[in-house]
């Protein structure tokens, strides 16, 4: 697990995913910009984000065990979540 | 940084045409949307003017969420709770990912809270809406346990549709596969033209009209175990099957009083899955009648994909369905699990879970529910 320095390419992928969803908003996206609570990402974008997070962590997520509006509300939060939940046998 | 801001207002009669136009993003048919919304929100037996919240941009509706009245009951004395059922979430494509839903739902919940509403329910949320609802503070009571009795041909074509949809250059053919399924894989029931009753077994006949009075009488006669369920009175039955985008068939078991019924439903719009037939409600005075109704339904002809919600059915009924060829459906797992769920949004901020009760039954526990597909607009 590595919370301190998230993989820069992972951040790039995440920005790319968010950009696909809302190109205008992404121009001003910072690591702590609210994504879910502000409504910047809609339900479909959130779903695509969740699928990507499942792929990156290598595990199926149980929505009863965490609150996505808290843990995935910012880019920093999402990267931290992936770092904490990534299966140990996965590369990166 | 924030998304765009929108004015959120309650829909007034003068906006009905605009709202039907917005809602038509579902089925591409403004007249069908207008008829559906009028039936659901204006002729609802428990809340004549069920609220529809609109997000306006430059005075024009760009997002909507409806809340129609639903009367729940629980406990030995059938204590009633008038709740709201959230449905019809639509955002105009050019305004998606602009904060419409967050604005709309936040304003709607504030308004409902001020007006004294305690809960909002959702019984038909798929994977996408489920995730966004949970992120907005809804509680997941549990999956509805959909069972399917599907032909291999339907399963194969559905897999093909899924594969083609996800392919870069071939996804344009996915609609063709879906349309092919809708045209050629329909139940024998859909082809029946006759309007009168058809005798299908000694005590069982097939009708195209409900019998609200008798159906409500039967529900009233059968002992209720006190779990949370929708009220099924005469007014509810009279209203419920007038859904203009669904077609219903009714199997009645009489000897000579009504001893049981089973309601089958199919979708009318071409854009919906016309291969599916749902058992939306099934009630019987004893196990013999219950089994006989299911056998009679299966003898009506070929059903490419027959479905029922089973999560809250008794074990004996689940076993009957299993021996009749029903298997768990839904598909997908983890975030992509397609299984519908019961969601509850307590409107009182910070209300502890243990306080979410009706007549001693826990609203957030699936074991305390008796849920039928008819209670959601899926059926």
Tab-separated table of C-alpha atoms in Angstrom, chain B:
chain	number	residue	atom	x	y	z
B	1	UNK	CA	-15.572	24.955	-8.578
B	2	UNK	CA	-19.237	24.197	-8.998
B	3	UNK	CA	-21.491	22.972	-11.747
B	4	UNK	CA	-24.073	25.235	-13.342
B	5	UNK	CA	-26.864	26.500	-11.146
B	6	UNK	CA	-30.481	25.743	-11.899
B	7	UNK	CA	-33.807	26.937	-10.567
B	8	UNK	CA	-35.763	24.050	-9.103
B	9	UNK	CA	-39.546	24.365	-9.137
B	10	UNK	CA	-42.568	22.141	-8.791
B	11	UNK	CA	-44.236	21.287	-12.075
B	12	UNK	CA	-47.405	23.285	-12.724
B	13	UNK	CA	-50.122	22.360	-15.262
B	14	UNK	CA	-48.898	24.945	-17.809
B	15	UNK	CA	-45.597	23.041	-18.101
B	16	UNK	CA	-47.156	19.653	-18.908
B	17	UNK	CA	-46.192	19.751	-22.580
B	18	UNK	CA	-42.587	20.763	-21.834
B	19	UNK	CA	-42.322	18.008	-19.240
B	20	UNK	CA	-43.700	15.376	-21.633
B	21	UNK	CA	-41.115	16.500	-24.194
B	22	UNK	CA	-38.340	16.112	-21.636
B	23	UNK	CA	-39.644	12.734	-20.433
B	24	UNK	CA	-39.782	11.505	-24.036
B	25	UNK	CA	-36.007	10.971	-23.855
B	26	UNK	CA	-37.058	7.643	-22.315
B	27	UNK	CA	-39.141	6.247	-25.179
B	28	UNK	CA	-39.022	8.862	-27.921
B	29	UNK	CA	-42.786	9.258	-27.831
B	30	UNK	CA	-44.157	12.516	-26.419
B	31	UNK	CA	-47.793	11.378	-26.464
B	32	UNK	CA	-46.906	8.169	-24.568
B	33	UNK	CA	-44.943	10.180	-22.006
B	34	UNK	CA	-47.823	12.650	-21.545
B	35	UNK	CA	-50.327	9.826	-20.987
B	36	UNK	CA	-47.977	8.007	-18.624
B	37	UNK	CA	-47.234	11.077	-16.496
B	38	UNK	CA	-50.902	12.010	-16.279
B	39	UNK	CA	-51.835	8.504	-15.163
B	40	UNK	CA	-49.035	8.220	-12.636
B	41	UNK	CA	-48.956	11.687	-11.074
B	42	UNK	CA	-52.443	13.142	-11.585
B	43	UNK	CA	-54.666	10.087	-11.218
B	44	UNK	CA	-52.671	8.468	-8.397
B	45	UNK	CA	-55.242	7.197	-5.858
B	46	UNK	CA	-53.224	8.264	-2.816
B	47	UNK	CA	-51.835	11.607	-3.928
B	48	UNK	CA	-53.815	13.251	-6.688
B	49	UNK	CA	-51.176	15.877	-7.315
B	50	UNK	CA	-48.007	13.878	-6.872
B	51	UNK	CA	-45.064	16.272	-7.168
B	52	UNK	CA	-42.703	16.459	-10.130
B	53	UNK	CA	-39.627	18.603	-9.513
B	54	UNK	CA	-38.104	20.430	-12.461
B	55	UNK	CA	-34.662	21.928	-12.933
B	56	UNK	CA	-34.994	25.028	-15.099
B	57	UNK	CA	-32.326	26.692	-17.193
B	58	UNK	CA	-33.340	29.955	-18.817
B	59	UNK	CA	-36.915	29.122	-17.885
B	60	UNK	CA	-36.901	25.778	-19.703
B	61	UNK	CA	-37.052	22.367	-17.966
B	62	UNK	CA	-33.753	20.510	-18.463
B	63	UNK	CA	-34.157	17.942	-15.681
B	64	UNK	CA	-36.998	16.273	-13.815
B	65	UNK	CA	-37.676	13.840	-10.966
B	66	UNK	CA	-41.130	12.649	-10.100
B	67	UNK	CA	-42.399	11.543	-6.682
B	68	UNK	CA	-45.643	9.610	-6.879
B	69	UNK	CA	-47.758	8.605	-3.906
B	70	UNK	CA	-47.415	5.102	-2.486
B	71	UNK	CA	-49.449	3.847	0.467
B	72	UNK	CA	-47.552	1.289	2.542
B	73	UNK	CA	-48.948	-0.790	5.375
B	74	UNK	CA	-47.424	-2.976	8.081
B	75	UNK	CA	-48.170	-4.667	11.373
B	76	UNK	CA	-51.082	-6.679	12.641
B	77	UNK	CA	-53.383	-3.644	12.515
B	78	UNK	CA	-52.139	-2.680	9.049
B	79	UNK	CA	-50.795	0.711	10.077
B	80	UNK	CA	-50.564	2.944	7.004
B	81	UNK	CA	-47.746	5.175	5.798
B	82	UNK	CA	-48.159	7.490	2.832
B	83	UNK	CA	-44.738	7.676	1.239
B	84	UNK	CA	-43.303	8.963	-1.986
B	85	UNK	CA	-41.827	6.803	-4.680
B	86	UNK	CA	-39.026	8.528	-6.613
B	87	UNK	CA	-39.089	7.836	-10.330
B	88	UNK	CA	-38.718	9.378	-13.785
B	89	UNK	CA	-35.296	10.931	-13.414
B	90	UNK	CA	-34.522	12.598	-16.732
B	91	UNK	CA	-31.834	15.113	-17.697
B	92	UNK	CA	-31.672	16.603	-21.189
B	93	UNK	CA	-28.526	15.196	-22.854
B	94	UNK	CA	-26.843	18.587	-23.299
B	95	UNK	CA	-27.123	19.263	-19.544
B	96	UNK	CA	-25.787	15.944	-18.239
B	97	UNK	CA	-22.800	16.200	-15.898
B	98	UNK	CA	-23.625	19.826	-15.166
B	99	UNK	CA	-24.927	19.294	-11.639
B	100	UNK	CA	-28.613	19.065	-12.585
B	101	UNK	CA	-29.347	15.944	-10.522
B	102	UNK	CA	-27.504	17.220	-7.437
B	103	UNK	CA	-29.398	20.554	-7.593
B	104	UNK	CA	-32.716	18.893	-8.287
B	105	UNK	CA	-32.554	16.261	-5.571
B	106	UNK	CA	-31.178	18.561	-2.924
B	107	UNK	CA	-33.975	21.106	-3.503
B	108	UNK	CA	-36.622	18.366	-3.725
B	109	UNK	CA	-35.532	16.727	-0.458
B	110	UNK	CA	-35.416	20.111	1.324
B	111	UNK	CA	-38.925	20.891	0.122
B	112	UNK	CA	-40.304	17.477	1.067
B	113	UNK	CA	-38.650	17.630	4.490
B	114	UNK	CA	-40.226	21.047	5.121
B	115	UNK	CA	-43.614	19.663	4.137
B	116	UNK	CA	-43.285	16.880	6.692
B	117	UNK	CA	-42.572	13.880	4.476
B	118	UNK	CA	-40.519	11.204	6.251
B	119	UNK	CA	-39.366	8.814	3.533
B	120	UNK	CA	-38.839	8.505	-0.176
B	121	UNK	CA	-38.697	5.015	-1.712
B	122	UNK	CA	-37.268	3.589	-4.902
B	123	UNK	CA	-37.896	0.030	-6.058
B	124	UNK	CA	-36.672	0.081	-9.602
B	125	UNK	CA	-33.170	1.515	-9.412
B	126	UNK	CA	-30.753	-0.252	-11.726
B	127	UNK	CA	-26.981	-0.321	-11.285
B	128	UNK	CA	-26.410	3.285	-12.388
B	129	UNK	CA	-29.170	4.939	-10.364
B	130	UNK	CA	-28.425	2.706	-7.367
B	131	UNK	CA	-24.846	3.915	-7.176
B	132	UNK	CA	-25.700	7.602	-7.548
B	133	UNK	CA	-28.555	7.251	-5.044
B	134	UNK	CA	-26.299	5.624	-2.445
B	135	UNK	CA	-23.808	8.426	-3.000
B	136	UNK	CA	-26.647	10.833	-2.220
B	137	UNK	CA	-27.533	9.258	1.122
B	138	UNK	CA	-30.121	6.653	0.153
B	139	UNK	CA	-30.039	3.356	2.073
B	140	UNK	CA	-29.902	0.001	0.330
B	141	UNK	CA	-32.493	-2.330	1.850
B	142	UNK	CA	-31.564	-5.214	-0.445
B	143	UNK	CA	-31.966	-6.777	-3.862
B	144	UNK	CA	-35.388	-7.836	-5.125
B	145	UNK	CA	-34.130	-11.301	-6.097
B	146	UNK	CA	-35.265	-11.418	-9.688
B	147	UNK	CA	-35.781	-14.937	-11.054
B	148	UNK	CA	-35.962	-15.642	-14.778
B	149	UNK	CA	-37.244	-18.471	-16.902
B	150	UNK	CA	-35.532	-17.531	-20.138
B	151	UNK	CA	-35.116	-19.459	-23.370
B	152	UNK	CA	-31.584	-20.218	-24.550
B	153	UNK	CA	-32.214	-18.210	-27.704
B	154	UNK	CA	-32.967	-15.073	-25.695
B	155	UNK	CA	-29.918	-15.607	-23.502
B	156	UNK	CA	-27.700	-16.044	-26.568
B	157	UNK	CA	-29.064	-12.960	-28.322
B	158	UNK	CA	-28.783	-10.912	-25.147
B	159	UNK	CA	-25.127	-11.933	-24.794
B	160	UNK	CA	-24.578	-11.007	-28.442
B	161	UNK	CA	-26.216	-7.635	-27.826
B	162	UNK	CA	-23.951	-7.042	-24.825
B	163	UNK	CA	-20.841	-8.003	-26.768
B	164	UNK	CA	-21.718	-5.926	-29.834
B	165	UNK	CA	-22.632	-2.898	-27.678
B	166	UNK	CA	-19.148	-2.888	-26.197
B	167	UNK	CA	-17.260	-3.167	-29.513
B	168	UNK	CA	-15.726	-0.070	-30.993
B	169	UNK	CA	-16.857	-0.421	-34.607
B	170	UNK	CA	-19.814	-2.728	-34.225
B	171	UNK	CA	-21.820	-1.029	-31.458
B	172	UNK	CA	-24.033	0.570	-34.130
B	173	UNK	CA	-25.413	-2.921	-34.840
B	174	UNK	CA	-26.464	-3.442	-31.216
B	175	UNK	CA	-29.758	-1.643	-31.790
B	176	UNK	CA	-30.406	-3.997	-34.709
B	177	UNK	CA	-29.923	-7.044	-32.473
B	178	UNK	CA	-32.217	-5.569	-29.836
B	179	UNK	CA	-34.860	-4.725	-32.418
B	180	UNK	CA	-34.605	-8.251	-33.880
B	181	UNK	CA	-35.219	-9.709	-30.437
B	182	UNK	CA	-38.201	-7.424	-29.847
B	183	UNK	CA	-39.799	-8.338	-33.169
B	184	UNK	CA	-39.253	-12.079	-33.247
B	185	UNK	CA	-38.990	-13.179	-29.629
B	186	UNK	CA	-42.327	-12.266	-28.159
B	187	UNK	CA	-44.550	-14.312	-25.913
B	188	UNK	CA	-47.546	-16.119	-27.333
B	189	UNK	CA	-49.581	-13.971	-24.980
B	190	UNK	CA	-48.737	-10.813	-26.924
B	191	UNK	CA	-50.231	-12.307	-30.070
B	192	UNK	CA	-53.578	-13.046	-28.434
B	193	UNK	CA	-56.147	-10.678	-29.852
B	194	UNK	CA	-59.300	-11.859	-28.158
B	195	UNK	CA	-60.869	-9.439	-25.722
B	196	UNK	CA	-63.063	-11.880	-23.785
B	197	UNK	CA	-62.191	-14.419	-21.119
B	198	UNK	CA	-60.449	-17.661	-22.078
B	199	UNK	CA	-60.820	-20.795	-20.003
B	200	UNK	CA	-57.342	-22.213	-19.402
B	201	UNK	CA	-58.028	-24.824	-16.688
B	202	UNK	CA	-60.957	-26.164	-14.678
B	203	UNK	CA	-61.092	-23.183	-12.325
B	204	UNK	CA	-58.807	-20.763	-14.170
B	205	UNK	CA	-59.598	-18.204	-16.825
B	206	UNK	CA	-57.535	-15.535	-18.558
B	207	UNK	CA	-58.829	-11.977	-18.683
B	208	UNK	CA	-57.539	-8.705	-20.029
B	209	UNK	CA	-59.263	-6.597	-17.386
B	210	UNK	CA	-58.689	-6.591	-13.630
B	211	UNK	CA	-61.410	-7.149	-11.043
B	212	UNK	CA	-60.437	-4.534	-8.458
B	213	UNK	CA	-63.218	-5.257	-6.002
B	214	UNK	CA	-62.690	-9.031	-5.927
B	215	UNK	CA	-58.899	-8.820	-5.978
B	216	UNK	CA	-58.931	-6.412	-3.030
B	217	UNK	CA	-61.412	-8.683	-1.269
B	218	UNK	CA	-59.102	-11.673	-1.682
B	219	UNK	CA	-56.067	-9.738	-0.396
B	220	UNK	CA	-58.169	-8.684	2.599
B	221	UNK	CA	-59.252	-12.277	3.319
B	222	UNK	CA	-55.777	-13.793	3.255
B	223	UNK	CA	-53.986	-13.467	6.625
B	224	UNK	CA	-51.222	-10.843	6.522
B	225	UNK	CA	-47.969	-11.583	8.353
B	226	UNK	CA	-47.423	-7.888	9.131
B	227	UNK	CA	-44.458	-7.285	6.830
B	228	UNK	CA	-44.289	-3.972	4.964
B	229	UNK	CA	-46.282	-4.091	1.761
B	230	UNK	CA	-48.182	-1.770	-0.513
B	231	UNK	CA	-51.853	-1.308	0.210
B	232	UNK	CA	-53.834	-3.270	-2.380
B	233	UNK	CA	-57.347	-1.930	-2.085
B	234	UNK	CA	-60.020	-1.475	-4.748
B	235	UNK	CA	-58.784	1.997	-5.727
B	236	UNK	CA	-55.205	0.778	-6.096
B	237	UNK	CA	-56.127	-2.158	-8.350
B	238	UNK	CA	-58.457	0.043	-10.411
B	239	UNK	CA	-55.660	2.566	-11.001
B	240	UNK	CA	-52.582	0.395	-11.156
B	241	UNK	CA	-53.376	-1.573	-14.312
B	242	UNK	CA	-54.226	1.513	-16.347
B	243	UNK	CA	-50.517	2.163	-16.927
B	244	UNK	CA	-50.647	3.186	-20.607
B	245	UNK	CA	-47.247	1.772	-21.551
B	246	UNK	CA	-47.854	-1.705	-20.111
B	247	UNK	CA	-50.205	-4.483	-21.118
B	248	UNK	CA	-51.605	-6.744	-18.385
B	249	UNK	CA	-53.272	-10.158	-18.402
B	250	UNK	CA	-55.061	-11.651	-15.418
B	251	UNK	CA	-55.435	-15.290	-14.486
B	252	UNK	CA	-58.306	-15.740	-12.055
B	253	UNK	CA	-58.985	-18.901	-10.038
B	254	UNK	CA	-62.666	-19.146	-9.071
B	255	UNK	CA	-64.588	-21.833	-7.198
B	256	UNK	CA	-66.923	-19.904	-7.366
B	257	UNK	CA	-65.450	-17.009	-5.316
B	258	UNK	CA	-62.074	-15.646	-6.342
B	259	UNK	CA	-59.473	-17.849	-4.638
B	260	UNK	CA	-56.395	-16.579	-6.434
B	261	UNK	CA	-55.000	-14.422	-9.185
B	262	UNK	CA	-51.751	-14.067	-11.107
B	263	UNK	CA	-51.004	-10.918	-13.107
B	264	UNK	CA	-48.738	-10.976	-16.157
B	265	UNK	CA	-47.333	-7.817	-17.735
B	266	UNK	CA	-45.470	-6.852	-20.905
B	267	UNK	CA	-44.043	-3.582	-22.231
B	268	UNK	CA	-45.698	-1.792	-25.131
B	269	UNK	CA	-43.108	0.771	-26.395
B	270	UNK	CA	-40.775	-0.619	-29.041
B	271	UNK	CA	-37.815	0.921	-27.239
B	272	UNK	CA	-38.461	-1.294	-24.183
B	273	UNK	CA	-37.593	-4.970	-23.863
B	274	UNK	CA	-40.518	-6.672	-25.584
B	275	UNK	CA	-39.101	-10.157	-25.025
B	276	UNK	CA	-39.894	-9.912	-21.308
B	277	UNK	CA	-43.070	-10.975	-19.517
B	278	UNK	CA	-43.269	-10.217	-15.796
B	279	UNK	CA	-45.334	-11.866	-13.093
B	280	UNK	CA	-46.119	-8.670	-11.216
B	281	UNK	CA	-48.502	-9.982	-8.564
B	282	UNK	CA	-49.587	-13.433	-7.445
B	283	UNK	CA	-51.989	-14.102	-4.620
B	284	UNK	CA	-53.790	-17.262	-3.556
B	285	UNK	CA	-55.862	-18.555	-0.667
B	286	UNK	CA	-53.729	-21.718	-0.401
B	287	UNK	CA	-50.713	-23.525	-1.898
B	288	UNK	CA	-52.827	-25.649	-4.248
B	289	UNK	CA	-54.306	-22.544	-5.886
B	290	UNK	CA	-50.910	-20.819	-5.976
B	291	UNK	CA	-49.269	-23.752	-7.783
B	292	UNK	CA	-52.243	-24.162	-10.101
B	293	UNK	CA	-52.074	-20.526	-11.174
B	294	UNK	CA	-48.380	-20.812	-12.005
B	295	UNK	CA	-48.980	-23.993	-14.010
B	296	UNK	CA	-51.847	-22.293	-15.845
B	297	UNK	CA	-49.593	-19.326	-16.673
B	298	UNK	CA	-46.861	-21.588	-18.040
B	299	UNK	CA	-49.406	-23.425	-20.170
B	300	UNK	CA	-50.545	-20.202	-21.842
B	301	UNK	CA	-47.808	-20.609	-24.424
B	302	UNK	CA	-44.171	-19.801	-24.993
B	303	UNK	CA	-42.572	-17.048	-22.911
B	304	UNK	CA	-39.069	-16.135	-24.140
B	305	UNK	CA	-38.211	-14.506	-20.817
B	306	UNK	CA	-40.563	-14.778	-17.838
B	307	UNK	CA	-39.537	-12.930	-14.680
B	308	UNK	CA	-40.607	-12.512	-11.081
B	309	UNK	CA	-39.206	-10.867	-7.941
B	310	UNK	CA	-38.587	-13.504	-5.287
B	311	UNK	CA	-36.548	-11.983	-2.449
B	312	UNK	CA	-39.458	-11.799	-0.041
B	313	UNK	CA	-41.455	-14.837	-1.181
B	314	UNK	CA	-41.843	-17.793	1.227
B	315	UNK	CA	-39.278	-20.590	0.743
B	316	UNK	CA	-42.030	-22.934	-0.433
B	317	UNK	CA	-42.955	-20.552	-3.266
B	318	UNK	CA	-39.313	-20.067	-4.228
B	319	UNK	CA	-38.929	-23.858	-4.434
B	320	UNK	CA	-42.019	-24.044	-6.646
B	321	UNK	CA	-40.510	-21.448	-8.975
B	322	UNK	CA	-37.211	-23.310	-9.072
B	323	UNK	CA	-38.838	-26.610	-10.006
B	324	UNK	CA	-40.735	-24.711	-12.702
B	325	UNK	CA	-37.477	-23.605	-14.318
B	326	UNK	CA	-36.895	-20.151	-12.812
B	327	UNK	CA	-33.269	-19.250	-12.103
B	328	UNK	CA	-31.569	-16.191	-10.560
B	329	UNK	CA	-31.240	-13.456	-13.168
B	330	UNK	CA	-29.828	-9.988	-13.277
B	331	UNK	CA	-26.307	-10.613	-14.458
B	332	UNK	CA	-23.199	-8.685	-13.543
B	333	UNK	CA	-21.586	-8.481	-10.158
B	334	UNK	CA	-20.013	-5.881	-7.902
B	335	UNK	CA	-20.837	-2.354	-9.130
B	336	UNK	CA	-22.307	-3.680	-12.394
B	337	UNK	CA	-24.790	-6.025	-10.679
B	338	UNK	CA	-27.990	-5.448	-12.653
B	339	UNK	CA	-30.226	-6.642	-9.833
B	340	UNK	CA	-32.864	-4.078	-8.828
B	341	UNK	CA	-32.786	-3.009	-5.183
B	342	UNK	CA	-35.129	-1.492	-2.668
B	343	UNK	CA	-33.765	1.908	-1.694
B	344	UNK	CA	-35.054	4.129	1.101
B	345	UNK	CA	-34.170	7.755	1.694
B	346	UNK	CA	-34.990	8.853	5.252
B	347	UNK	CA	-35.601	12.596	5.000
B	348	UNK	CA	-34.998	13.383	8.654
B	349	UNK	CA	-31.337	14.344	8.943
B	350	UNK	CA	-29.344	12.090	11.240
B	351	UNK	CA	-32.246	9.748	11.965
B	352	UNK	CA	-30.787	6.590	13.521
B	353	UNK	CA	-31.412	3.403	11.577
B	354	UNK	CA	-33.397	1.887	14.434
B	355	UNK	CA	-35.947	4.716	14.147
B	356	UNK	CA	-36.806	3.847	10.543
B	357	UNK	CA	-39.771	1.645	11.422
B	358	UNK	CA	-43.429	1.241	10.511
B	359	UNK	CA	-45.609	-0.594	13.024
B	360	UNK	CA	-42.495	-2.167	14.508
B	361	UNK	CA	-41.234	-3.366	11.112
B	362	UNK	CA	-37.820	-2.126	10.016
B	363	UNK	CA	-37.861	-0.175	6.762
B	364	UNK	CA	-34.172	-0.856	6.175
B	365	UNK	CA	-34.363	-4.658	6.565
B	366	UNK	CA	-35.400	-6.765	3.571
B	367	UNK	CA	-36.708	-9.450	5.950
B	368	UNK	CA	-39.430	-7.030	7.046
B	369	UNK	CA	-40.682	-6.411	3.491
B	370	UNK	CA	-43.188	-8.248	1.296
B	371	UNK	CA	-42.415	-6.740	-2.076
B	372	UNK	CA	-44.002	-7.467	-5.456
B	373	UNK	CA	-42.903	-6.202	-8.853
B	374	UNK	CA	-46.254	-4.432	-9.169
B	375	UNK	CA	-45.170	-1.993	-6.450
B	376	UNK	CA	-42.515	-0.632	-8.790
B	377	UNK	CA	-43.023	0.785	-12.254
B	378	UNK	CA	-40.925	-2.049	-13.656
B	379	UNK	CA	-44.096	-4.104	-13.532
